[in-house]
Structure formats: structure tokens, C-alpha cells
XYZ file of C-alpha atoms in Angstrom:
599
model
C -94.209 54.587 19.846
C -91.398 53.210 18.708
C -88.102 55.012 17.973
C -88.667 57.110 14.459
C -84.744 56.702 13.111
C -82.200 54.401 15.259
C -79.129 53.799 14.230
C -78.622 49.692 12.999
C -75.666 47.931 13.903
C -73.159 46.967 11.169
C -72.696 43.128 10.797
C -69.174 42.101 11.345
C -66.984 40.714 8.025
C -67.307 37.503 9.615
C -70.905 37.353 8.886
C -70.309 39.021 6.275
C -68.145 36.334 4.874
C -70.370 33.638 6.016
C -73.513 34.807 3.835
C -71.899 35.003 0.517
C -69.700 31.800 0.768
C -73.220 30.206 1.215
C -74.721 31.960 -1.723
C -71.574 30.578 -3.583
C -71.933 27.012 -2.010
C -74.696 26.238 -4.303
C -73.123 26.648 -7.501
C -69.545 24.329 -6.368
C -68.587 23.558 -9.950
C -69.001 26.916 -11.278
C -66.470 28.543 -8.498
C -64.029 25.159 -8.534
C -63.584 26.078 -12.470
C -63.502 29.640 -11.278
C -60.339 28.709 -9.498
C -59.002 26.545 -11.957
C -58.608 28.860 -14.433
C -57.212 31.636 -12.359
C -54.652 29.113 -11.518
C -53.699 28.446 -15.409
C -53.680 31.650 -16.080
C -51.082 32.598 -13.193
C -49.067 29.666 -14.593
C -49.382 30.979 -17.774
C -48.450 34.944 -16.913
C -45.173 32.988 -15.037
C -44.051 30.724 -17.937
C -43.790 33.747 -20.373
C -40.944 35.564 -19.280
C -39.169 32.241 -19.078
C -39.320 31.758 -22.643
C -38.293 35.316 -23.193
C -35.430 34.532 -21.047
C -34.294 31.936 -23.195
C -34.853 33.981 -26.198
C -33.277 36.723 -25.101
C -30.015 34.405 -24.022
C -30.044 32.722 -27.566
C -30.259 36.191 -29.318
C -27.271 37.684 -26.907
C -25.204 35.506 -28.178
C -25.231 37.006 -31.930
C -24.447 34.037 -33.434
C -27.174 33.611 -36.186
C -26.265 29.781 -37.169
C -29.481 27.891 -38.608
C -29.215 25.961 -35.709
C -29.372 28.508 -33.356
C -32.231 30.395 -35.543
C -34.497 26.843 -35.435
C -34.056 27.188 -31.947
C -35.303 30.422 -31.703
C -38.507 29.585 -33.866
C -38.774 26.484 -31.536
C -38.692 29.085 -28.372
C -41.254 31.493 -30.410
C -44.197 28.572 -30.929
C -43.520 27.489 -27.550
C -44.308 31.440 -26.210
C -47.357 32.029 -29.063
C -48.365 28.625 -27.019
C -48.057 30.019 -23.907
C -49.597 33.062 -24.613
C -52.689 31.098 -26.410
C -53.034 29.209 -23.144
C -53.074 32.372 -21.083
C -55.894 33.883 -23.529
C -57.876 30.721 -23.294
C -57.733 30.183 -19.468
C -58.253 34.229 -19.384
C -61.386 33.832 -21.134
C -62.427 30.470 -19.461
C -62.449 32.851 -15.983
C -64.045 35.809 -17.782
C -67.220 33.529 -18.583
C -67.454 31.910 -15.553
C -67.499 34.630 -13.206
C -69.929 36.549 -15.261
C -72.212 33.641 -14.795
C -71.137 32.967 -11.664
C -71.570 36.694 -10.528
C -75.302 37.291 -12.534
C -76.418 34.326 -10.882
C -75.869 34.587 -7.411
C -76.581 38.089 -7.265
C -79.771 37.669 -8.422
C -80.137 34.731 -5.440
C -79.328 37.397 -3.059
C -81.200 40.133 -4.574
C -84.100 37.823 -4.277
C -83.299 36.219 -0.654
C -82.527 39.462 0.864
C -86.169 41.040 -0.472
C -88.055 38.004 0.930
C -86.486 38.110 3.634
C -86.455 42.012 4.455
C -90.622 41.842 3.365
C -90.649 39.461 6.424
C -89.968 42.184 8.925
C -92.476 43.629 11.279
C -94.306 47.025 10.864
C -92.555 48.144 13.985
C -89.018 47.603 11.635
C -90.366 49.530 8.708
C -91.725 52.144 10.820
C -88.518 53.268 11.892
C -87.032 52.870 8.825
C -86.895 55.126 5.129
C -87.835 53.646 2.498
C -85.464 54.975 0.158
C -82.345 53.376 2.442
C -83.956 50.117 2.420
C -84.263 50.030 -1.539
C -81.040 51.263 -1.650
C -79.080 48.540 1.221
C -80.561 45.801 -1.128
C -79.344 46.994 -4.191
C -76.048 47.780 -2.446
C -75.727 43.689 -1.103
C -75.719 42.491 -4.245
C -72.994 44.685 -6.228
C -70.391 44.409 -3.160
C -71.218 40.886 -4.052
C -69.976 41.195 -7.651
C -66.913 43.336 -6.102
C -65.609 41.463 -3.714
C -65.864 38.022 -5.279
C -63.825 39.884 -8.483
C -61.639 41.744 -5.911
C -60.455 38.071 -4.460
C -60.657 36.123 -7.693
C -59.128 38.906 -10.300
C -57.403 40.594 -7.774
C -55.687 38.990 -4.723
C -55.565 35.667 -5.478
C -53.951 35.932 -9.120
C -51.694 38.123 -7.184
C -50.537 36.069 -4.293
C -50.227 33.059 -7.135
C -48.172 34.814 -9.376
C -45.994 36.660 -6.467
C -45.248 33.168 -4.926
C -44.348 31.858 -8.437
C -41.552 34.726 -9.326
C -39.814 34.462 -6.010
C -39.649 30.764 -6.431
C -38.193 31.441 -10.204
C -35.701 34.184 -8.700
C -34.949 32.312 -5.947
C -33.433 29.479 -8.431
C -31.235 31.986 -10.204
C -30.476 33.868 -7.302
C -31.561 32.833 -4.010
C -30.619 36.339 -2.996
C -32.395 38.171 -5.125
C -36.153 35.166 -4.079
C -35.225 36.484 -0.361
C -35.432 39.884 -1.408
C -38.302 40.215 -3.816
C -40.505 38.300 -1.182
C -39.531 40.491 1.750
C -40.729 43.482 -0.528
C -43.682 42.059 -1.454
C -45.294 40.707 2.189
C -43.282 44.381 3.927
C -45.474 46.447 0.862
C -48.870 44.585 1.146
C -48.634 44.550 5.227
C -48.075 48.147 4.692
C -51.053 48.390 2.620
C -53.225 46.627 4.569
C -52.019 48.858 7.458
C -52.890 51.866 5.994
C -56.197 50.872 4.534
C -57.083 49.658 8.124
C -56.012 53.236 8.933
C -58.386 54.551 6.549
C -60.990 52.676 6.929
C -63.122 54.322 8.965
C -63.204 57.340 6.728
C -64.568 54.804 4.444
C -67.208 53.790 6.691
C -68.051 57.648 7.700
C -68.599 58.309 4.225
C -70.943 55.689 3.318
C -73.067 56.242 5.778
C -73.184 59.667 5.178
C -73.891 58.499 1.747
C -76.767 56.433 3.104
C -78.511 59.546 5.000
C -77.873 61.829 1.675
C -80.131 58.917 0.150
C -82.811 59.072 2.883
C -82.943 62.456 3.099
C -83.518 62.585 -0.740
C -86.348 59.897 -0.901
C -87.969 61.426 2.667
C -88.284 64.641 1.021
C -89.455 63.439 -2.485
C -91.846 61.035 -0.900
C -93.284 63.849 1.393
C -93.666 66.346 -2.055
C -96.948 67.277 -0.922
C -96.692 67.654 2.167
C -93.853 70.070 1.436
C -95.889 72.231 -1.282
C -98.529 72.614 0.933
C -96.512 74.143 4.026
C -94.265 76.164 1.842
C -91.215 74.206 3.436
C -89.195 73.495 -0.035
C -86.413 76.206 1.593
C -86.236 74.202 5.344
C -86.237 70.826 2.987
C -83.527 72.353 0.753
C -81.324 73.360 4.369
C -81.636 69.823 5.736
C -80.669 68.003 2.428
C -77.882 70.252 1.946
C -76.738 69.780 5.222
C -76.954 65.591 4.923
C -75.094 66.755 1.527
C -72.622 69.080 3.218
C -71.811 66.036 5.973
C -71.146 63.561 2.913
C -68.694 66.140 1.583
C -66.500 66.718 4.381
C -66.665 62.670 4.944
C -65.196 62.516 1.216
C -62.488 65.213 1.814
C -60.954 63.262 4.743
C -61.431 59.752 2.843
C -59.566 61.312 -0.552
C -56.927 62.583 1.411
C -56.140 59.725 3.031
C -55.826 57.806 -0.475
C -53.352 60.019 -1.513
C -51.061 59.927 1.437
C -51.200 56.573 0.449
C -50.628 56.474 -2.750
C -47.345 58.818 -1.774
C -45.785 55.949 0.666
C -46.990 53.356 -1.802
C -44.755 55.107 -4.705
C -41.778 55.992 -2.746
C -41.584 51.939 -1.516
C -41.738 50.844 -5.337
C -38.894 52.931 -6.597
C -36.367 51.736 -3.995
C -37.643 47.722 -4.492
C -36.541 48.626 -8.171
C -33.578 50.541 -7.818
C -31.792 47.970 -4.907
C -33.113 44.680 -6.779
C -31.140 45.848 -10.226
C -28.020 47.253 -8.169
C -27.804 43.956 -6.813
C -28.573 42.074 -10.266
C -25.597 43.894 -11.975
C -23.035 42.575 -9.491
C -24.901 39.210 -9.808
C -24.160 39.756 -13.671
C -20.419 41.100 -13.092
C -20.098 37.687 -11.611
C -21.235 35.850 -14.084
C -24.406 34.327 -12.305
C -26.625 36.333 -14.199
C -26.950 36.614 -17.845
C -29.132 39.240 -20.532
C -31.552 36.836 -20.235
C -32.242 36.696 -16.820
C -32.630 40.708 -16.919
C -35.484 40.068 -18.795
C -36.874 37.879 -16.509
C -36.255 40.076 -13.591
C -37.682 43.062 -15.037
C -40.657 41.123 -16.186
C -41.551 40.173 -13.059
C -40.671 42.939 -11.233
C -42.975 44.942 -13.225
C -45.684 42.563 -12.834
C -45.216 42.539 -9.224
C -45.533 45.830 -8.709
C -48.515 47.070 -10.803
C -50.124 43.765 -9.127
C -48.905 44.665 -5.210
C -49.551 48.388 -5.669
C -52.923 47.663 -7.246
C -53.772 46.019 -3.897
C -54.496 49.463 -2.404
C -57.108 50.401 -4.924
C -58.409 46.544 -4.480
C -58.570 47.261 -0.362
C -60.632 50.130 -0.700
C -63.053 48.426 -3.162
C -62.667 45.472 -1.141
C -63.801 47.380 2.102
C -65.887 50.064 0.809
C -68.108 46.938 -0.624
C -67.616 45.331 2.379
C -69.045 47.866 4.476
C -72.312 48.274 2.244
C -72.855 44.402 2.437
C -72.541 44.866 6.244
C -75.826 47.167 6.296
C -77.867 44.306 4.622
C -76.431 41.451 6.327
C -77.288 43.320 9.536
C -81.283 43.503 8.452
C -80.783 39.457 7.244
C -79.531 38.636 10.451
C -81.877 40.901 12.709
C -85.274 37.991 13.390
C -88.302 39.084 12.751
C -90.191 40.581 15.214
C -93.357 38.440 14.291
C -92.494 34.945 12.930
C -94.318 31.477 12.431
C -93.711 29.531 15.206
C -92.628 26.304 13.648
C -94.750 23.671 12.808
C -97.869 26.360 12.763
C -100.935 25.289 10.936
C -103.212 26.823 8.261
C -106.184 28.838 9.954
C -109.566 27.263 9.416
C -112.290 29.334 10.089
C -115.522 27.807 9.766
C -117.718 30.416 11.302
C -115.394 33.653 11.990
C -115.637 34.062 15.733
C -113.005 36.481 17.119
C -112.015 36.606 21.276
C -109.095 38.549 22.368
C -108.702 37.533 26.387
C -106.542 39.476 28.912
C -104.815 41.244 26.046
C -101.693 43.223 27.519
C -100.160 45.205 24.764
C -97.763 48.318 24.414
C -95.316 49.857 21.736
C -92.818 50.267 24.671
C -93.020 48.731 28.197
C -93.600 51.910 29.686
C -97.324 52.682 28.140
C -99.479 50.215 27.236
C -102.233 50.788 25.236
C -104.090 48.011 26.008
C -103.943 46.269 29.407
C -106.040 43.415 30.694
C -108.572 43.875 27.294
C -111.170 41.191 26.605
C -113.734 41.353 23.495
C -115.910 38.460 22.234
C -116.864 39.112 18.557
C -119.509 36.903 17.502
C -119.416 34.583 14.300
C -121.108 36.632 11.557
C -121.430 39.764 14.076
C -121.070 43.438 12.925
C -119.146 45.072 15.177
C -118.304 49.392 15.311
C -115.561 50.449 17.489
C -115.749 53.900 18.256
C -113.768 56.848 20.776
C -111.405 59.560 20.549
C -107.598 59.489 18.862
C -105.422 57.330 20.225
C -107.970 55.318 22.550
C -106.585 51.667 20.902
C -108.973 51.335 17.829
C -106.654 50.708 15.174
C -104.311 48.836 17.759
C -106.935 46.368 18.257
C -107.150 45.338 14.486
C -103.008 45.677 14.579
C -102.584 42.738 16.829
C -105.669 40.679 15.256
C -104.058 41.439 11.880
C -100.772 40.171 13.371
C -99.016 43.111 12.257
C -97.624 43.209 16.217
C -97.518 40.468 18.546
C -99.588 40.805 22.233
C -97.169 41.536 25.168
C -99.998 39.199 27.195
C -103.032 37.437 26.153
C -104.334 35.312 23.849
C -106.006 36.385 20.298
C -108.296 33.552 18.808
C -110.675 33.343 15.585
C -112.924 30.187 15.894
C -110.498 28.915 19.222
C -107.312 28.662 16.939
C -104.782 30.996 18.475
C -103.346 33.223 15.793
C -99.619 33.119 16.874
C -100.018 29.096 16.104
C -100.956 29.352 13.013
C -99.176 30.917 9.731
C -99.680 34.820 8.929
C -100.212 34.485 5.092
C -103.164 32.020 6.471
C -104.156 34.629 8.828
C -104.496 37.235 6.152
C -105.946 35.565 3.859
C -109.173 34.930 5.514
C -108.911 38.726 6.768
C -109.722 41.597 4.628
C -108.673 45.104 5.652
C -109.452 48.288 4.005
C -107.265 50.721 5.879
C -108.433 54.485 6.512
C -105.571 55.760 3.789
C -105.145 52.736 1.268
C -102.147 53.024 -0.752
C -101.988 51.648 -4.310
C -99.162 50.028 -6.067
C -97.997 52.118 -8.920
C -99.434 49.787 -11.452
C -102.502 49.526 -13.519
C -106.326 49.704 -11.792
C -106.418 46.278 -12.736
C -103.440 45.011 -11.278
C -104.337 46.983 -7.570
C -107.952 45.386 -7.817
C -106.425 41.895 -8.897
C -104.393 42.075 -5.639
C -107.432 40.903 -3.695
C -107.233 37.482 -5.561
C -104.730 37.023 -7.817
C -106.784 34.160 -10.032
C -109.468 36.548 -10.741
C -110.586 37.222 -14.365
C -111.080 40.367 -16.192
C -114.807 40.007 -15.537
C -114.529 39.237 -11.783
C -112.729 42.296 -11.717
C -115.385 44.401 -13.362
C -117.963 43.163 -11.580
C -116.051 43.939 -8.057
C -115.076 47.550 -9.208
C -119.128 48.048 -10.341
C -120.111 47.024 -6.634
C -117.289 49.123 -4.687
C -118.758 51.884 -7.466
C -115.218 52.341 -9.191
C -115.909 51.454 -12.702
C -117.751 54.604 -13.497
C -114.698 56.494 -13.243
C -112.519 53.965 -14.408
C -114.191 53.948 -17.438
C -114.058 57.355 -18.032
C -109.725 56.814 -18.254
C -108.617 56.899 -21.844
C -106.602 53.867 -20.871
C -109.540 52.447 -18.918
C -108.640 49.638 -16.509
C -104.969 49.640 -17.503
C -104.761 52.815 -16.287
C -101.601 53.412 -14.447
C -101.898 55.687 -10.760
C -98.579 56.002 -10.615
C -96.659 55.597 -7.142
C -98.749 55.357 -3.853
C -101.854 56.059 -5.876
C -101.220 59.908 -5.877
C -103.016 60.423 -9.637
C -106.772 59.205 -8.195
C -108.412 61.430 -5.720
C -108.221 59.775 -2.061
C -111.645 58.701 -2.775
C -111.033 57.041 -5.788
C -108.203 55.202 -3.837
C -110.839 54.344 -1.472
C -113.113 52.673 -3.350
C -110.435 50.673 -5.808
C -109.464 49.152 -2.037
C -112.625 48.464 -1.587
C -113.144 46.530 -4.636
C -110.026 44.535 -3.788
C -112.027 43.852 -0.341
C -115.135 42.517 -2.424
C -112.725 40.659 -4.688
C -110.837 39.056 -1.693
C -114.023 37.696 -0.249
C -112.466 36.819 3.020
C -114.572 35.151 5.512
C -113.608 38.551 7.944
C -113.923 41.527 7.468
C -112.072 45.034 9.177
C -112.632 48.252 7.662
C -110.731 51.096 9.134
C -112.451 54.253 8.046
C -113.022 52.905 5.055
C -115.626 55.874 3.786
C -113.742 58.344 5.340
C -112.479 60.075 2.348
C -115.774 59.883 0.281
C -118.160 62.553 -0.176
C -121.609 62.331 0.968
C -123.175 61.004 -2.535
C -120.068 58.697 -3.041
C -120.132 57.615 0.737
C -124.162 56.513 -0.081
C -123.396 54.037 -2.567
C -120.202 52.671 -1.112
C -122.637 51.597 2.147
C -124.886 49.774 -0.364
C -121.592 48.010 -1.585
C -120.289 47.607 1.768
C -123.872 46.306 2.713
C -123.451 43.050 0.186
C -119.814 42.536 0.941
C -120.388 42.245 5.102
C -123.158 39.723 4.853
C -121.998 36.456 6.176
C -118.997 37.858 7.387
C -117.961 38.298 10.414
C -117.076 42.376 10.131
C -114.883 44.965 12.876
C -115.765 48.467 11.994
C -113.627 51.823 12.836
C -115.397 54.415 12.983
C -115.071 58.455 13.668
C -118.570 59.090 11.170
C -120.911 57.540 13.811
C -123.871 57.972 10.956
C -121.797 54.645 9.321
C -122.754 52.514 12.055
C -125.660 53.570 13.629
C -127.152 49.888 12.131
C -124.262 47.727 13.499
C -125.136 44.625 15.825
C -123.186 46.280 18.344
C -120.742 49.347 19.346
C -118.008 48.903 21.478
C -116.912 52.027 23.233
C -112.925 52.508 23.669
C -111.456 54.785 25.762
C -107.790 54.362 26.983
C -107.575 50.837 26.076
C -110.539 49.707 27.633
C -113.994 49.018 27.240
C -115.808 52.152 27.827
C -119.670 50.923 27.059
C -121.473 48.493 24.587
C -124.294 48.010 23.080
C -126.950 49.321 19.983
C -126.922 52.928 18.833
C -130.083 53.637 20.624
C -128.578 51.759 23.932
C -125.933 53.625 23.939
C -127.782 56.875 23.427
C -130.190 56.300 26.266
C -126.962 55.687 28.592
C -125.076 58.355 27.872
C -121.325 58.818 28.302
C -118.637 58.993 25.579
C -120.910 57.499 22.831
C -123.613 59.898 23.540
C -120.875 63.489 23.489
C -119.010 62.223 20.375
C -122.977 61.684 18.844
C -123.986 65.471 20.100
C -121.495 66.899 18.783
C -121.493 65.244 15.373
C -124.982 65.566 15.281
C -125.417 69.256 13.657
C -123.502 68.019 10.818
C -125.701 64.792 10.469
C -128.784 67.021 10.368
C -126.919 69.528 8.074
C -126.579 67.070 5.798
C -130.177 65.879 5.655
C -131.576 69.014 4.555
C -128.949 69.611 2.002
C -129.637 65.724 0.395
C -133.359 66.791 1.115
């Protein structure tokens, strides 16, 4: 079997990288505007404090002449100018991200579900469902954060940083030199320390992760749980997965506020040496009033935006470490894919061969080796024998649900891993031993078989596969909802509404996998005279445990570890003996017990 819970791989930031900037490669103009207007509004947030140095010069000079006041009204339109400019490009790059943002997350909300539906049951086997849901919804908000992380964040900062040590450095080359050094020593620091901490990062989230699939394991095993009494061993292994995340936490907190210490001790001294050396600059007469107000406007500016870059990082990594987790799954191939240029399956007749079939779930036990079985067009087939002989793993690989280490699998000559899988299973139906319903109305399971169906076809299937009598008896009828898995109908009401979605379906094959198992004897009685109309002309593979189901089957085939044991009729295989004839013995009192009881 294959392993129950590996661990995945992270994909690196490269890849990373790679998958969103092609998500944002199909909307160009939307991210070139993006850009634009992060641009004016840098230029915008850099012209300001020029006008207040001005002002602030004119005013210094307390000389209140009407000259001197019209050019302070000139400098005050100019600013309310400059400031309407920086609200307009501000809200130009507020309404284009949000597009921007809604619509490529919901590209790779929907590209990552196709894609992840694409995987083979051997992926989803080993993996919880509640993780999965949760890596996809994870991909697309570290989307939203890191795109507004670089465009809000880092980029306005390295713009606006580059523009006020160019503007220093023409008042005061001295005081450019300096203010740049700070800012590249502060945000290398930074990134130094969030490289530090990043791995604490990483710890927790995947702790987070197994808190998450320990939650939906449990809830999605409920019953299971009730009926061993095991809510206080659930409660111990969710705490501990909760315990784990905890600790995780701790050490990732911590480490922010070390941080955030360093981070706060650099500021003050930028602050304190840059206006030591602006006074002398002053004392000299290089700097005036004005240019204080410049330098403390951008000082502050550069600092709240530098500093901010540690709480960017960690958003910036944190999201970049969930996005790793689904870009992982998008760049892990499918285990069974269309080779391309496969064709649609035409079956004409419906005759099945599997030849010198070699298959295992690891390379170490195969449980089929060296299998051949003709299937007749139109034939009704039973395969019977104990647990675990290779029943179900024969309709597996015919399903395509796992690919044949060796061999060839044909219906009407057409080898199945040449043509598509959707064709495949469309001309297939399969009622599985425990069907499991979407948690959506009656109607909407039954539609499943055919999705063109009308109300009426509906009906009609649901009155052969004998569902509609209790159907009917829901005070919401056939838009009854059975809410998730199926878990309000009794198994044998699940039974039969898969049933009906066989007869719906109408597929030219037919594979039913204990399909009466969970009836009752009365129910089981009119499901064969429904089962009776929807195998004729089809071409039909029947599992089987209740030999009384096929004791009027064209032939049994007789499986015993992955081979062919015996074939033939249920009175053939009778007068032979062997497996067929034990398994028949023993389930024989029970037949006959039933007979006098329906007598």
C-alpha cells in the first residue's frame, strides 16, 4: 500500500516566483498601471516636503510683505496640488490592485483545483482532506500578500528611499552618503534577521498545517470515534498537534521581538547622528529652517517605511512559505495522465482483455502478476474470493484510477492508456461497495450520472434503482439535502441513489462493486430487478462477497492471490470444487436461512 502520511517537499521561491508572475502575465496592462501609479505616488510623497521647505524658508524670514505673502499662497496651491496628485495616483493603485488581486486569485484558485482534481488516487490516498482544502485556499491569499507586500510595500519604499538621498545629497552630499548607508546597513540587517527567523516561520506553519489535519481527520472520522468511545485518545492527539503549534509560536514570537529590539535601537542613533550633523551644517550656513523640515520629513518617512520592512518580511515569507505547499502539489505530475495526442474511446460492442497484467502498489508485492482475462462484449461477469485476492484492483486499473506496472488493458482493442480518462469513464459506470454522496440535494447526486438529464429522467431512474419511495416520503422531496458524504440516508439509501445515477449514466459498461451489499434482504430483491434492466446490453464486471447475487452470471471468475483460481457457471464451479465451492458452503446456511424466513 502506499505510504498513509509522507511528508511533501516545499517548492523553492524560485518556483514560487515563476507561477504567480505567470498568473500576472495575463493581465499586462492592469500591473503596468499598477506600477505607474506607485511611481506617481512616490513622486508625489517626495515633492511635498519640498514645498514645505520652501514654505517654511519664506515664513523664517518674518517678513510679511504682500509680495512675500503671494508667494506663500503660490507655494500653498502648488502643495494642495501635490497633495491632490498623491490622492489621485493613491487611489488609481488602490483600484487596480483590488482588481488586479480579485482577479487573479480567482485564476489560481481555479487552476490550482483543476489541477490538484487531476491527481491520482494513490496522491489522495496519502493525503487529508482537510490540508488539501486548506493549501488551496492558502495559494491564493499569499497571492494577495505578496503582490501588496512588493507593490505597497517594498517597492514604494525603495522609490521613495532612492528619491530622499538624491534630494539630501543636493543640499548636503554628506548628509545623501549617510542617510543611504543607514538605509541599505538597516534593511540588510533586516533581511538578515528575518532569514534568521525564518525557519521558525516555516516550523510553525506546518505545525499549523497538521493542527488542521488533525482537526478535519477527527471530525471526518465522528463516527467512527462515537462508536469506539475514543473522543479522550482523539482529544490527546489533537492537543498534542495543538501543543506542537504552540511551542512553534513561542520560538517564532520571540524571535520578532529580539528584532524589533535591534530594529529600534538602529533608528534612534540614524536620528540622533543625522541632526547632530545637520546643526553644524546649519552653524555653517549650508543649511537653513527650511531644509530641517525637509530632513525631518524624510527621515521620518524613511524610517516608519525601512522599519516596516520587518513586519513586510515576515508577511512576505510566512505567505511565501504557504504558496510553497501548493506550488509543490502544481508542480508534482500526475501519476496517471493523457498521453498526448490520445483519442476519444469508441466502444462499439464493450469487449474488455487485460493481457500479462503486472501490477503492484509498491515494487515489492504485486498483486497482480502475469494476469490475463477476456471479458466478452455484452458478457456478465462475477468475480469472486477472499479479502485482498485483487478484486477491486482489477476494476482499479480498468477504471484507470492506477496505471499497470506491465501489460496491456483494452476495451474493444483500444488500449486505455491511449485514449483520454474522462472518455474512459464515461462509457464506464461504477457503483462502488460504499458510494459517497455530494452534500447536495438527491437530485443533484442522481443528476451526476448525466448532467443533461431532466427532472423526469431523474424520476424515472430513482423509481427503477427503487429510491423514489423514500425520497418521496422527505418533506423537501427530491431537493432534499444529505448533507456531507451522504451521512443523513441510511447506507442503503446511499446505495440505491448510486444506483440510480448508474441507470441514469447508461454507460455502455458496467462494474458494480458490492453494489447490494448494504441492502436488506427485501430492498436487495428489488434492486436485482433494477439491476436486471440496467445490465442488459451491457457489457457488466460484478464483485461479489453475497454469492446468491450471481449465481445467474454468464460466468465466475475465481481470484485468489492475483490469479485466476477457476471459471466457469455457478453449477460448474460447484461440481469442481475448490475456493468457489468453501466460500458457497459456508454461506450457504445463511442462504437457506433466509428462504424460510421470506417463505
Amino acid at each position: 500500500m502506499p505510504p498513509q502520511n509522507p511528508e511533501k517537499p516545499r517548492a523553492s521561491s524560485k518556483s514560487v516566483a515563476r507561477t504567480y508572475l505567470k498568473a500576472l502575465a495575463k493581465r499586462p496592462w492592469l500591473f503596468a498601471i499598477l506600477v505607474l501609479g506607485a511611481v506617481a505616488l512616490q513622486i508625489t510623497e517626495l515633492a511635498a516636503p519640498l514645498y514645505l521647505r520652501q514654505l517654511f524658508n519664506a515664513i523664517s524670514a518674518n517678513n510679511p510683505t504682500p509680495e512675500v505673502v503671494q508667494i506663500l499662497m503660490g507655494l500653498l496651491v502648488s502643495l494642495a496640488l501635490v497633495y491632490l496628485a498623491g490622492w489621485t495616483s493613491r487611489r488609481i493603485t488602490t483600484a487596480t490592485i483590488v482588481v488586479l488581486e480579485s482577479r487573479t486569485m480567482a485564476d489560481l484558485t481555479v487552476s490550482s483545483f483543476e489541477y490538484l482534481m487531476g491527481h491520482s488516487q494513490h496522491f489522495f490516498s496519502s493525503q487529508f482532506t482537510g490540508t488539501l482544502t486548506r493549501k488551496v485556499k492558502k495559494f491564493a491569499d499569499a497571492f494577495e500578500t505578496l503582490l501588496d507586500t512588493i507593490m505597497l510595500q517594498f517597492f514604494p519604499t525603495f522609490l521613495f528611499v532612492t528619491g530622499a538621498v538624491v534630494v539630501l545629497y543636493t543640499r548636503s552630499p554628506i548628509l545623501g552618503i549617510i542617510l543611504g548607508v543607514w538605509a541599505v546597513c538597516l534593511t540588510a540587517l533586516q533581511i538578515w534577521l528575518t532569514n534568521w527567523r525564518q525557519p521558525l516561520r516555516i516550523i510553525r506553519s506546518e505545525e499549523d498545517s497538521k493542527v488542521s489535519g488533525a482537526l478535519a481527520d477527527a471530525i471526518g472520522n465522528q463516527t467512527t470515534v462515537t462508536l469506539f468511545a475514543r473522543a479522550p485518545h482523539e482529544q490527546s492527539v489533537f492537543t498534542a498537534a495543538v501543543e506542537r503549534w504552540r511551542k512553534a509560536t513561542i520560538k517564532s514570537w520571540t524571535a520578532d521581538e529580539y528584532i524589533w529590539g535591534i530594529l529600534g535601537l538602529f533608528m534612534l542613533s540614524a536620528e540622533i547622528i543625522l541632526l547632530y550633523i545637520a546643526i553644524g551644517l546649519w552653524q555653517k550656513g549650508i543649511l537653513t529652517i527650511g531644509d530641517f523640515v525637509l530632513i525631518q520629513a524624510y527621515l521620518l518617512t524613511t524610517f516608519d517605511r525601512v522599519v516596516s520592512i520587518n513586519r513586510d518580511l515576515r508577511r512576505f515569507y510566512s505567505a511565501g512559505a504557504d504558496a510553497s505547499e501548493m506550488v509543490a502539489i502544481l508542480e508534482e505530475k500526475h501519476g496517471i495522465s493523457d498521453i498526448p495526442g490520445a483519442k476519444e474511446l469508441c466502444v462499439l460492442q464493450g469487449g474488455i482483455d487485460l493481457k500479462d497484467v503486472t501490477f503492484s502498489f509498491d515494487t515489492s508485492n504485486p498483486v497482480l502478476k502475469d494476469f490475463n482475462l477476456s471479458v466478452k462484449a455484452g458478457e456478465k461477469l462475477a468475480l469472486v474470493g477472499t479479502s485482498g485476492a485483487g478484486k477491486s484492483t482489477i476494476t482499479k486499473i480498468l477504471l484507470r484510477l492506477y496505471d499497470v506496472t506491465e501489460g496491456k488493458v483494452l476495451i474493444d482493442g483500444q488500449e486505455i492508456r491511449a485514449i483520454t480518462q474522462a472518455s474512459l469513464r464515461s462509457n464506464i459506470s461504477y457503483v462502488p461497495q460504499e458510494p459517497i454522496l455530494f452534500h447536495r440535494s438527491l437530485k443533484e447526486n442522481i443528476r451526476y450520472g448525466r448532467l443533461d438529464a431532466t427532472d423526469e429522467e431523474i424520476i424515472e431512474a430513482a423509481k427503477k434503482a427503487h429510491c423514489h419511495e423514500f425520497i418521496s416520503g422527505f418533506p423537501y422531496g427530491y431537493d432534499t439535502y444529505v448533507g456531507e458524504r451522504g451521512v443523513k440516508l441510511s447506507g442503503g439509501e446511499r446505495q440505491r441513489v448510486a444506483i440510480a445515477r448508474a441507470i441514469l449514466k447508461d454507460a455502455p459498461i458496467l462494474i458494480l462493486d458490492e453494489a447490494t451489499s448494504a441492502l436488506d434482504s427485501e430492498s436487495e430483491s428489488l434492486i436485482q430487478d433494477a439491476l436486471k434492466v440496467l445490465m442488459e446490453g451491457k457489457t457488466v464486471i460484478v464483485i461479489a462477497h453475497r454469492l446468491s447475487t450471481i449465481m445467474k452470471m454468464d460466468r465466475i471468475v475465481v481470484i485468489e492471490d492475483g490469479r485466476i483460481a477457476a471459471e466457469g457457471t455457478h453449477d460448474d464451479l460447484l461440481k469442481e470444487g475448490g475456493l468457489y465451492h468453501k466460500l458457497w458452503s459456508i454461506q450457504a446456511g445463511s442462504f437457506l436461512a433466509d428462504e424460510e424466513t421470506q417463505g
